[in-house]
Coordinates of C-alpha atoms in Angstrom, one line a residue:
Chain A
X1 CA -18.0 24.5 14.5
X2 CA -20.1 21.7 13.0
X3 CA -18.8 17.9 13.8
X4 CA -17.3 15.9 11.9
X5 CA -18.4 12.6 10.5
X6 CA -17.0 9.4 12.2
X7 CA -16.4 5.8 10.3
X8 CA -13.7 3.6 9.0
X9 CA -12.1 2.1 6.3
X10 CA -14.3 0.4 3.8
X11 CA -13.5 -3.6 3.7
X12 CA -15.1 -6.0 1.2
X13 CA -15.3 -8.6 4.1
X14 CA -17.7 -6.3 6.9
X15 CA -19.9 -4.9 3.7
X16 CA -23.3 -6.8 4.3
X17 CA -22.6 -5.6 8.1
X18 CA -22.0 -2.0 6.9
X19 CA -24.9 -2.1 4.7
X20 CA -27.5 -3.6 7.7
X21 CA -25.1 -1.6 10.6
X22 CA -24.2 1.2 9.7
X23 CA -26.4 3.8 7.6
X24 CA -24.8 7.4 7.4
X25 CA -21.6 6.2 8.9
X26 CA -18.5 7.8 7.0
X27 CA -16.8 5.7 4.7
X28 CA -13.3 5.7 3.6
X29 CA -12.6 4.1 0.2
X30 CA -9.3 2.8 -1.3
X31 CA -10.1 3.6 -5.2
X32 CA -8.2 0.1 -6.0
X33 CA -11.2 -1.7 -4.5
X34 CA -13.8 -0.2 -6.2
X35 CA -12.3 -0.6 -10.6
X36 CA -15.0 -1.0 -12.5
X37 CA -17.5 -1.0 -10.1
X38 CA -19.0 2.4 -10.0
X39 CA -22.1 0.8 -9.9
X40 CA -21.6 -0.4 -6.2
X41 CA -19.6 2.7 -5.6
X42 CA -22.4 4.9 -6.6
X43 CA -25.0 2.7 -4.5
X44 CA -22.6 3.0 -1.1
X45 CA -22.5 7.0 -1.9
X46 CA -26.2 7.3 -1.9
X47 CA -26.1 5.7 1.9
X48 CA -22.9 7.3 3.5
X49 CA -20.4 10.0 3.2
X50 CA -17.5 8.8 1.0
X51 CA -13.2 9.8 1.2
X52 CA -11.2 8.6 -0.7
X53 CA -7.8 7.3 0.1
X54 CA -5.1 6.5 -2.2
X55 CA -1.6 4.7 -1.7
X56 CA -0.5 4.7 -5.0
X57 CA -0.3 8.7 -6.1
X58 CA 3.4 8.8 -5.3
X59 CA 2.8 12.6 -4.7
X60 CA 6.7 13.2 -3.6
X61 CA 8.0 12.0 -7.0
X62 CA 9.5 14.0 -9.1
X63 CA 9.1 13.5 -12.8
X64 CA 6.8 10.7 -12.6
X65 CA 5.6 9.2 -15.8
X66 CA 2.1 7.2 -13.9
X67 CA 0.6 9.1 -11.9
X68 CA -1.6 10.9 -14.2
X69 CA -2.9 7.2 -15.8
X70 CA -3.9 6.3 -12.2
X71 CA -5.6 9.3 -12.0
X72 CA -7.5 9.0 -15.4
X73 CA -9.1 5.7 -14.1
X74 CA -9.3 6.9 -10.8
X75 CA -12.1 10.3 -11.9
X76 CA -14.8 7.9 -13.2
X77 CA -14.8 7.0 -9.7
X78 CA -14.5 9.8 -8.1
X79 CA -17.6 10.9 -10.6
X80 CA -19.5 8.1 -9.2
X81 CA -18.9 8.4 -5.5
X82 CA -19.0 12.3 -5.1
X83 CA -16.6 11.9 -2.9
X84 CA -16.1 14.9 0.3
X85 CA -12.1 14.6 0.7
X86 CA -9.5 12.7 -1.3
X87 CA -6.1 11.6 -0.1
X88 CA -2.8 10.5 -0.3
X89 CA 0.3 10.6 1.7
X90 CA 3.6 12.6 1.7
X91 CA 5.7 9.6 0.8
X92 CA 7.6 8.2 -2.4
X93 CA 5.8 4.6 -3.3
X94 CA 7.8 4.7 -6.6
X95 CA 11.4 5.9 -8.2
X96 CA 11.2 8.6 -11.0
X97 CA 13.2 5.6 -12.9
X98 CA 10.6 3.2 -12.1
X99 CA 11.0 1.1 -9.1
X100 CA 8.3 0.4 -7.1
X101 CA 8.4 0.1 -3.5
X102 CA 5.2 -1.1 -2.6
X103 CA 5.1 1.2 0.6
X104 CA 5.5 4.5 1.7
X105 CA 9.3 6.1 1.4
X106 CA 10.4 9.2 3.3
X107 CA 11.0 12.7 1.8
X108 CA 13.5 14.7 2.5
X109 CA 11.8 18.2 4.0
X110 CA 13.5 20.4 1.1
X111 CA 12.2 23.3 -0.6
X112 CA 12.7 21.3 -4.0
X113 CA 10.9 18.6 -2.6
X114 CA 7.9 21.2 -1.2
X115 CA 7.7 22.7 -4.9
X116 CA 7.8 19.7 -6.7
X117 CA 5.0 18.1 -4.0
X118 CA 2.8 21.6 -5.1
X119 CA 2.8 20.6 -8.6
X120 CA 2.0 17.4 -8.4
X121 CA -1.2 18.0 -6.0
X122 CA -1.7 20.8 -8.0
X123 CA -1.9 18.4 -11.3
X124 CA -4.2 15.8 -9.0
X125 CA -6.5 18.5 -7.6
X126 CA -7.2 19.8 -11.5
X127 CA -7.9 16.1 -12.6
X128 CA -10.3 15.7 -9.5
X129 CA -11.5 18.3 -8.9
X130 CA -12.4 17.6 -5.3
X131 CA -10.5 18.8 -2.0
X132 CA -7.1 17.2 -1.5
X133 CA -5.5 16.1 1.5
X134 CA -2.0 14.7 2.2
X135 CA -1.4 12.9 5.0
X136 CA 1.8 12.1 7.4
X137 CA 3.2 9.1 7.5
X138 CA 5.1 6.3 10.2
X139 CA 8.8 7.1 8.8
X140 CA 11.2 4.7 9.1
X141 CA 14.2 7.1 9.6
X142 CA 14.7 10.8 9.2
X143 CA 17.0 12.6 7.0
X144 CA 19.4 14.9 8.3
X145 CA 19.6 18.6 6.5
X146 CA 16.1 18.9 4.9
X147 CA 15.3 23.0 4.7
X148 CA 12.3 22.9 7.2
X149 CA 11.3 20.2 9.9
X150 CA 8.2 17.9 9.4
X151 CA 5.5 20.7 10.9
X152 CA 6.8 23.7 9.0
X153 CA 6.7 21.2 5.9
X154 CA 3.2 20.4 6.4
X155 CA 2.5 23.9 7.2
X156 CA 3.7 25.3 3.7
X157 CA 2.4 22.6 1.6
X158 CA -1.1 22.8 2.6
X159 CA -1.0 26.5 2.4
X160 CA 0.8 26.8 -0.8
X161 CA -1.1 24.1 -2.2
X162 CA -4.1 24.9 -1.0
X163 CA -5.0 21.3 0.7
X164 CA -5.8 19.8 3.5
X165 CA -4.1 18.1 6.3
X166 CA -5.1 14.5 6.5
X167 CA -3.3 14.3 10.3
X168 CA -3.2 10.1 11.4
X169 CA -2.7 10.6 14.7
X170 CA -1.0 7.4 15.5
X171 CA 1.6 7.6 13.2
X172 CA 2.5 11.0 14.9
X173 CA 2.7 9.4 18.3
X174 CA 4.5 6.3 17.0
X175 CA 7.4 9.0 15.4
X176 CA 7.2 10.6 18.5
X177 CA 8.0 7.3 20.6
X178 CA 10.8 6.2 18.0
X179 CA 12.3 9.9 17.4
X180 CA 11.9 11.5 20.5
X181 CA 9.6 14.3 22.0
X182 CA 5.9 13.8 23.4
X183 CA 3.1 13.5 20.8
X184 CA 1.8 17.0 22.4
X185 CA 5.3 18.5 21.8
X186 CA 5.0 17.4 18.1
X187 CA 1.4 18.2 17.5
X188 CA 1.6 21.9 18.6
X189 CA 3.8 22.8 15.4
X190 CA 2.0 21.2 12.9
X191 CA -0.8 23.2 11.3
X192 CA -4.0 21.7 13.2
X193 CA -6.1 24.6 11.3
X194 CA -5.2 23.0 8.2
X195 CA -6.7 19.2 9.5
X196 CA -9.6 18.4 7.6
X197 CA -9.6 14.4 8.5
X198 CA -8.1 12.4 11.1
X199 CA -7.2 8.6 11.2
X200 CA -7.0 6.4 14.1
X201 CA -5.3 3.0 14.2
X202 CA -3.8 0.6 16.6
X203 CA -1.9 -2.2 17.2
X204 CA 1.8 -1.1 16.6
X205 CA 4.2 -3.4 17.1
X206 CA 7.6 -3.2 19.0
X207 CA 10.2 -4.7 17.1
X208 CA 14.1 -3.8 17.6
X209 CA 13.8 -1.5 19.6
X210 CA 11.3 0.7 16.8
X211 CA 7.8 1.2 16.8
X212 CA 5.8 0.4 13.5
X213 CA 2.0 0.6 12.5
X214 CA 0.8 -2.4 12.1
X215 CA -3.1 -1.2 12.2
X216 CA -4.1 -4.3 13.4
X217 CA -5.8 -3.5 16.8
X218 CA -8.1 -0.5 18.2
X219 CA -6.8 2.8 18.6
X220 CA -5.0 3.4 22.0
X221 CA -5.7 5.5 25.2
X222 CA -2.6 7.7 24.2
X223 CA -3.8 7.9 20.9
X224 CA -7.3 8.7 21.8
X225 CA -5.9 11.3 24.0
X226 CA -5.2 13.2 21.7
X227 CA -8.4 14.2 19.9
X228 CA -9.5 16.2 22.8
X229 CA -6.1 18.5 22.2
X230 CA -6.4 18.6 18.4
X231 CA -10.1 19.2 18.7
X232 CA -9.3 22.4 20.4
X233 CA -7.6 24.1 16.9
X234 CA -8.8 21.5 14.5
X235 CA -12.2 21.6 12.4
X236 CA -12.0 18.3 10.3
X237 CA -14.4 16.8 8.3
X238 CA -14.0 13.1 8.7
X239 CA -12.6 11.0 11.2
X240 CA -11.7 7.6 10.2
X241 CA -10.7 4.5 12.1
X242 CA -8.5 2.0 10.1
X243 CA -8.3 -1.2 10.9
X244 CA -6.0 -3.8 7.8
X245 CA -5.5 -6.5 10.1
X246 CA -6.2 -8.8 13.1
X247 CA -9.6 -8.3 11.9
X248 CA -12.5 -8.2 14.7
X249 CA -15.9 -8.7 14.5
X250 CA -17.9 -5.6 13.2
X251 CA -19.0 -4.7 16.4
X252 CA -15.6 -4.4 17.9
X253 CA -15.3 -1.9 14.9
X254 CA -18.1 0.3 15.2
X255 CA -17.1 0.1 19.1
X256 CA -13.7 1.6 17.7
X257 CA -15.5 4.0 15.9
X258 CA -18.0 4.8 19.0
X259 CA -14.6 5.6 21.5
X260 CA -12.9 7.5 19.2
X261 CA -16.0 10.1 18.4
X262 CA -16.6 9.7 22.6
X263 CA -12.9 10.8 23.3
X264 CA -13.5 13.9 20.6
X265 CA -16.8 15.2 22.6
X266 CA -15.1 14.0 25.9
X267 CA -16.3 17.6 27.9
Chain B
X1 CA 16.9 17.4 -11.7
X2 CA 19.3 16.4 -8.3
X3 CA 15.8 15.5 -6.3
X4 CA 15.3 13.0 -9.2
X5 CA 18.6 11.3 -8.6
X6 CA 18.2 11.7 -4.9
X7 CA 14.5 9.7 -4.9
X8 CA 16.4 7.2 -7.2
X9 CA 19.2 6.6 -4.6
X10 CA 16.5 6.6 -1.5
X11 CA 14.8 3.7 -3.8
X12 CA 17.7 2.0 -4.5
X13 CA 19.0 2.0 -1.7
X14 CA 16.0 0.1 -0.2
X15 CA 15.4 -2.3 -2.2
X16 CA 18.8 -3.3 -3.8
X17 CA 20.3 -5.6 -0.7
X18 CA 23.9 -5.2 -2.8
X19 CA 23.5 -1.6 -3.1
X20 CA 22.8 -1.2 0.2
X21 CA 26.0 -3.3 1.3
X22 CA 27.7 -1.4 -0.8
X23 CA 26.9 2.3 0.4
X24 CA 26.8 1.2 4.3
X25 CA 30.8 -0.2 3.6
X26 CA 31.0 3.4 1.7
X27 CA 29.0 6.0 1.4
X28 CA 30.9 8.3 -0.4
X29 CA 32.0 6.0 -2.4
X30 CA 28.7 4.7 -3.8
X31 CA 27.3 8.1 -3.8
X32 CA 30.2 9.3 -5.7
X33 CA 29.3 9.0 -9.4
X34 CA 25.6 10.0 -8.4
X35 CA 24.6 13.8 -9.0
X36 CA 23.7 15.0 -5.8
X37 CA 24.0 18.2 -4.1
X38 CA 26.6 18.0 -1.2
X39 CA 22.9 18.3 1.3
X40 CA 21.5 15.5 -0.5
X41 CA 24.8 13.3 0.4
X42 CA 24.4 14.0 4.1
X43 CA 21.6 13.5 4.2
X44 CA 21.7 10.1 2.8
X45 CA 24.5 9.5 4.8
X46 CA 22.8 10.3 8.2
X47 CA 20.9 7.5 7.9
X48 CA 22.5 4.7 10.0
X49 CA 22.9 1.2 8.3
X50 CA 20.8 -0.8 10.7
X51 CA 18.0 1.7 9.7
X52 CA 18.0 1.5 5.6
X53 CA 18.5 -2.9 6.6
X54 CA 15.1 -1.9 9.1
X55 CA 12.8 -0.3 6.8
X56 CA 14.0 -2.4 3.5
X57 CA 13.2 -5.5 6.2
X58 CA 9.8 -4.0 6.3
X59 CA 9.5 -3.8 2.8
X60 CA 10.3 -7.4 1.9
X61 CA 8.3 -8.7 5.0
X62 CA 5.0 -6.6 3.4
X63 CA 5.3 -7.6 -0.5
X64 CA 6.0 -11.4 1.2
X65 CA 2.4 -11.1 3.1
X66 CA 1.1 -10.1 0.2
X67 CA 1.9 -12.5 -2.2
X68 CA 1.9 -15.7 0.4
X69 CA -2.2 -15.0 -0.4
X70 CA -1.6 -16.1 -4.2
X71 CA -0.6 -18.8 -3.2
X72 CA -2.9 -20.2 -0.4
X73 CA -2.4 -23.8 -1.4
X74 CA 0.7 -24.1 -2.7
X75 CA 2.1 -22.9 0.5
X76 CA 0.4 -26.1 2.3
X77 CA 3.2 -28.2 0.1
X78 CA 6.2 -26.1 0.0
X79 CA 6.1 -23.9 3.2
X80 CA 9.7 -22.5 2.6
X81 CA 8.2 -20.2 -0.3
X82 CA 8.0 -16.8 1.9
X83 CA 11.6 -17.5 2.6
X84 CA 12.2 -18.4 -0.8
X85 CA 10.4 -15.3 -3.0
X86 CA 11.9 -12.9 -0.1
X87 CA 15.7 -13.9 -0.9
X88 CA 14.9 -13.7 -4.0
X89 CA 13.4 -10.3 -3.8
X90 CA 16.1 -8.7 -2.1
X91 CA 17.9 -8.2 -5.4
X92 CA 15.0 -8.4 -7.8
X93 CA 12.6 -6.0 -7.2
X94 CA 9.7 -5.0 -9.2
X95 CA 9.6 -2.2 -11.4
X96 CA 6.2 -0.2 -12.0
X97 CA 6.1 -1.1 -15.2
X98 CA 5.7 -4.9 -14.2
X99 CA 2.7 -3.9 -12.9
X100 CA 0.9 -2.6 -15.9
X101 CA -1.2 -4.5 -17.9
X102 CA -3.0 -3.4 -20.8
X103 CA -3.0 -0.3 -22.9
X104 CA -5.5 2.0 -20.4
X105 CA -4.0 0.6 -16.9
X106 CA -1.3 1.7 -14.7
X107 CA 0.4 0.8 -11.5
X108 CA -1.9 -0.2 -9.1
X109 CA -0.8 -0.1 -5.5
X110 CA -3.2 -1.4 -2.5
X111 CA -4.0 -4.5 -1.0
X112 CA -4.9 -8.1 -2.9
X113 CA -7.8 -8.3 -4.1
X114 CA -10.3 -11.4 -3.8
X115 CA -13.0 -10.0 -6.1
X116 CA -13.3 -9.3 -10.3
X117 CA -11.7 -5.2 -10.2
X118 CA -11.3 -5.8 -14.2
X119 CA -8.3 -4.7 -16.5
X120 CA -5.5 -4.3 -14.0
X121 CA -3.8 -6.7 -11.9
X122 CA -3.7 -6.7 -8.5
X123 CA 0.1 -5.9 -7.4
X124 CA 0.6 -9.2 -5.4
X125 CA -0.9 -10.8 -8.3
X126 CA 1.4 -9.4 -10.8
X127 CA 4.3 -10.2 -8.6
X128 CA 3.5 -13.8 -8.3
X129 CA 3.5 -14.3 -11.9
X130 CA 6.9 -12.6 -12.4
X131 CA 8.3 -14.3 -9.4
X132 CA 7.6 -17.6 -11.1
X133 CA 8.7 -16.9 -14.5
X134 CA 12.5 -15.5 -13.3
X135 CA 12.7 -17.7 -10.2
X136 CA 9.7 -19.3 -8.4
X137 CA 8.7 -21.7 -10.9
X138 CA 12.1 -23.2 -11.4
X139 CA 12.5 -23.3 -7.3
X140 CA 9.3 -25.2 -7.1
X141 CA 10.6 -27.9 -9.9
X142 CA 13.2 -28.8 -7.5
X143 CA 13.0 -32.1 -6.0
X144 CA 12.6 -31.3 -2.3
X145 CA 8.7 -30.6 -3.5
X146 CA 5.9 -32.5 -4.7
X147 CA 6.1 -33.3 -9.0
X148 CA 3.5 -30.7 -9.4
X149 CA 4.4 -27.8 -7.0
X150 CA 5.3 -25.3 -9.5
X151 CA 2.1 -25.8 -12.0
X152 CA 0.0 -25.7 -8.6
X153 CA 2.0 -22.5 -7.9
X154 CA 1.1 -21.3 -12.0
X155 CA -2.5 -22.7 -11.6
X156 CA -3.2 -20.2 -8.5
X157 CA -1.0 -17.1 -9.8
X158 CA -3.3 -17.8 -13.6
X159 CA -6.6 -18.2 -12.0
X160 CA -6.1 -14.9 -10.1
X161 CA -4.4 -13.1 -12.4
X162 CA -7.4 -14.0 -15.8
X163 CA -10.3 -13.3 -13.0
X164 CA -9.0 -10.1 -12.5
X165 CA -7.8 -8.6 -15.5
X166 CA -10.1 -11.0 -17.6
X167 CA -6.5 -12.0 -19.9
X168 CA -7.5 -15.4 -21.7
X169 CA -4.3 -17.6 -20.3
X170 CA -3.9 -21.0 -20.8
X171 CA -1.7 -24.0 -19.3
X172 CA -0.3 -27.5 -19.6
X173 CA 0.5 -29.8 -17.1
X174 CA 1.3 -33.4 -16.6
X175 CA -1.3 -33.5 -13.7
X176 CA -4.9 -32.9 -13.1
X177 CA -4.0 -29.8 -11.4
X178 CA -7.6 -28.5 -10.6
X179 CA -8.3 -31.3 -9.0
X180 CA -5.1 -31.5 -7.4
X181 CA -5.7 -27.7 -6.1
X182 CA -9.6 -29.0 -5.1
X183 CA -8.1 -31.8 -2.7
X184 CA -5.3 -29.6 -1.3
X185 CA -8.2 -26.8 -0.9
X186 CA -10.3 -29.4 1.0
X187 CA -7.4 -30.7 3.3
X188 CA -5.2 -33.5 1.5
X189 CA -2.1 -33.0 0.3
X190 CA -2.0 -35.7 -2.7
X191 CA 2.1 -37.0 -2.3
X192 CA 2.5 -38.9 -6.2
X193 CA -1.2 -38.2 -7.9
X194 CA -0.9 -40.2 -11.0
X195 CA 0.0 -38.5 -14.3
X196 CA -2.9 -37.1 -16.0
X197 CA -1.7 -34.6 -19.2
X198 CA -4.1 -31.4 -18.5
X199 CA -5.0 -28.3 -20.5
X200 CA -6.5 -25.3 -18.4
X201 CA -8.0 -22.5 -19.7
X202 CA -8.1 -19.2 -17.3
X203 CA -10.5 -16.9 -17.8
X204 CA -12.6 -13.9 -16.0
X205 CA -15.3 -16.1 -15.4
X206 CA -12.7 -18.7 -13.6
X207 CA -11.1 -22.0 -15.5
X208 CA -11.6 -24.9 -17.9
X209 CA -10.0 -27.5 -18.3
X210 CA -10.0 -31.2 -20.3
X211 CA -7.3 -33.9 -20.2
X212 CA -5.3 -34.4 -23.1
X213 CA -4.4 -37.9 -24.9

């Protein structure tokens, strides 16, 4: 089983120190960054492994009139970076009439919901042209009455759509800690073949009684914890620490990045 | 399609303060008129009330972060203008389309940009300018802030918005408002400047600007 590459989250502000720290490291890259600048893109990709991560793909929507736009402008990138993965979450970030939420909104786990989730990855795959993987998200509440639970959801859609799962470990302990159940209880259903890339965050915050990611400190002991377990069914390709604010010196990043790949070769 | 109607509701429901009043105090009421499947209802009406008021809280709190950044200096003279743009957006929220500049853009969804990412705006950016044209700028011309608050708050949203979707915009002013934005930049915060008609000129490549007689 070959190892997977370990890095973080591409920020304009720790890019001389990425450049001067951090040859080979893994590289995640929000595609909104990076308009019209393949140039730079093309440069990084020529130094580091590149994924891609996208917020704005709205792959839950059904009969959405803008995704396929943002995917036009997003291939020259994606030409110019070669990059190994792309993602995007299981989420709603828009309305099919047009409002825009400017986060992630739940699904509800529903076999109209799984089909129309298939086309749509199946529409950004062909654009692509690259693997695909959809990642879990923090959720805010759960719906009652969906077909399937959240693992058996995951389980079909990266089967049927022949993806990835992109598995961020802390937001599957934080819905454990708001929702009930032990992170381990959780993770055993999901489909840990399917995990092609990880992400690791910190600093959630406690507020009314409700857990949220706030990705604004290192990943956590419990979080960590967790590798060694998912490491046991799991073969992905990148792991990727994401850090949006509270931001530390680089060092305390790559030290981030350092713990997480020692907790996945912890013997 | 009843999951189109059903992602409409979920939307709706967090980001329409009134809407949301309006389903907690009934849910089958509000959902009434809506074509849903008798599942879909439950299942929007498992959802407690304190949780759709949690997670639209989150919503408001994140766009707010977002587009307090547009706005570095005008916050230093009115402070109140997270409070402000988040009442506000609690019934006004934007639609994608606000977003879109340009014949070959689309939404654009991610965090506020500091640097040139030509032909789109940055989200926060394009929320800035539409929370000035419908409310913030006439907020800012009230009397509790300084005379030039709202073109400060237009100066900053216009410098932003030209740099990164390299739009030509242009604006007038009663004050010297780039050197106004220089001395609030640098640590002052100028109480009565003198007036000093202005024409600015937004750009890519930044602003000009020349007094007018």
């Amino acid at each position: 089983m070959s190892q997977p590459f370990f890095g973080m989250g591409f920020r304009r502000r720790y890019a001389r120190e990425i450049a001067e720290k951090a040859e080979g490291m893994v590289l995640e890259i929000i595609p909104d960054h990076f308009l019209g600048r393949q140039d730079e893109l093309r440069s990084l990709s020529q130094r580091h492994p590149i994924v891609f991560h996208d917020v704005g793909l709205s792959l839950a929507t059904a009969n959405d009139r803008w995704r396929k736009a943002r995917l036009e402008w997003i291939r020259p990138l994606v030409d110019a970076a070669q990059p190994i993965l792309f993602s995007d979450h299981v989420a709603l970030t828009r309305s099919p009439e047009g409002f825009d939420l400017g986060h992630l909104g739940p699904v509800l786990y529903s076999e109209e919901q799984l089909a129309i989730l298939i086309d749509n990855i199946g529409e950004s795959k062909a654009m692509l042209g690259i693997p695909f993987v959809v990642e879990n998200m923090a959720a805010p509440f759960v719906f009652d009455g969906g077909d399937m639970d959240e693992p058996e959801f995951f389980r079909r859609l990266t089967h049927e759509s022949d993806s990835g799962l992109l598995l961020d470990v802390t937001n599957l302990v934080l819905n454990a800690r708001n929702f009930g159940a032990t992170p381990e209880e959780r993770m055993a259903d999901y489909p840990l073949e399917r995990v092609w890339q990880l992400h690791l965050a910190g600093g959630a915050d406690k507020s009314a009684a409700f857990w949220v990611d706030s990705h604004s400190g290192s990943p956590d002991d419990e979080t960590l914890a967790l590798l060694k377990k998912i490491r046991e069914r799991a073969a992905p390709r990148a792991v990727i620490v994401e850090r949006d604010a509270n931001y530390p010196s680089f060092e305390a990043l790559l030290n981030d990045v350092a713990n997480a790949r020692a907790a996945w070769e912890a013997p | 399609m009843s999951l189109s109607a059903l992602q409409n509701t979920i939307v709706r429901l967090a980001l329409f303060a009134d809407e949301r009043a309006r389903f907690v105090a009934n849910p089958s009421g509000y959902l009434a008129p809506i074509r849903l499947s008798d599942r879909e209802r439950r299942a929007l009406a498992s959802v407690r009330g304190v949780e759709w008021d949690r997670y639209a809280n989150s919503l408001i709190a994140k766009r707010a972060d977002e587009l307090v950044r547009v706005f570095p200096r005008t916050v230093k003279i009115a402070p109140s203008l997270r409070s402000a743009y988040s009442g506000w957006l609690r019934n006004n929220p934007p639609r994608v389309l606000d977003d879109v500049i340009g014949d070959e853009t689309c939404a654009v969804t991610g965090d506020v940009g500091r640097d040139v990412i030509g032909g789109v705006l940055p989200p926060a950016v394009a929320e800035g300018l539409r929370w000035l044209e419908n409310s913030g700028g006439v907020w800012l011309e009230s009397e509790r802030f300084a005379t030039y608050a709202a073109d400060l708050a237009r100066f900053e949203a216009m410098l932003r918005a030209s740099h990164n979707d390299g739009r030509v915009r242009s604006l007038k002013s009663r004050f010297a408002i780039p050197n106004l934005a220089k001395e609030i930049g640098e640590g002052t915060l100028p109480l009565d400047p003198e007036c000093e008609p202005t024409e600015i000129r937004f750009s890519r490549t930044g602003c000009e600007w020349r007094r007018m007689r």
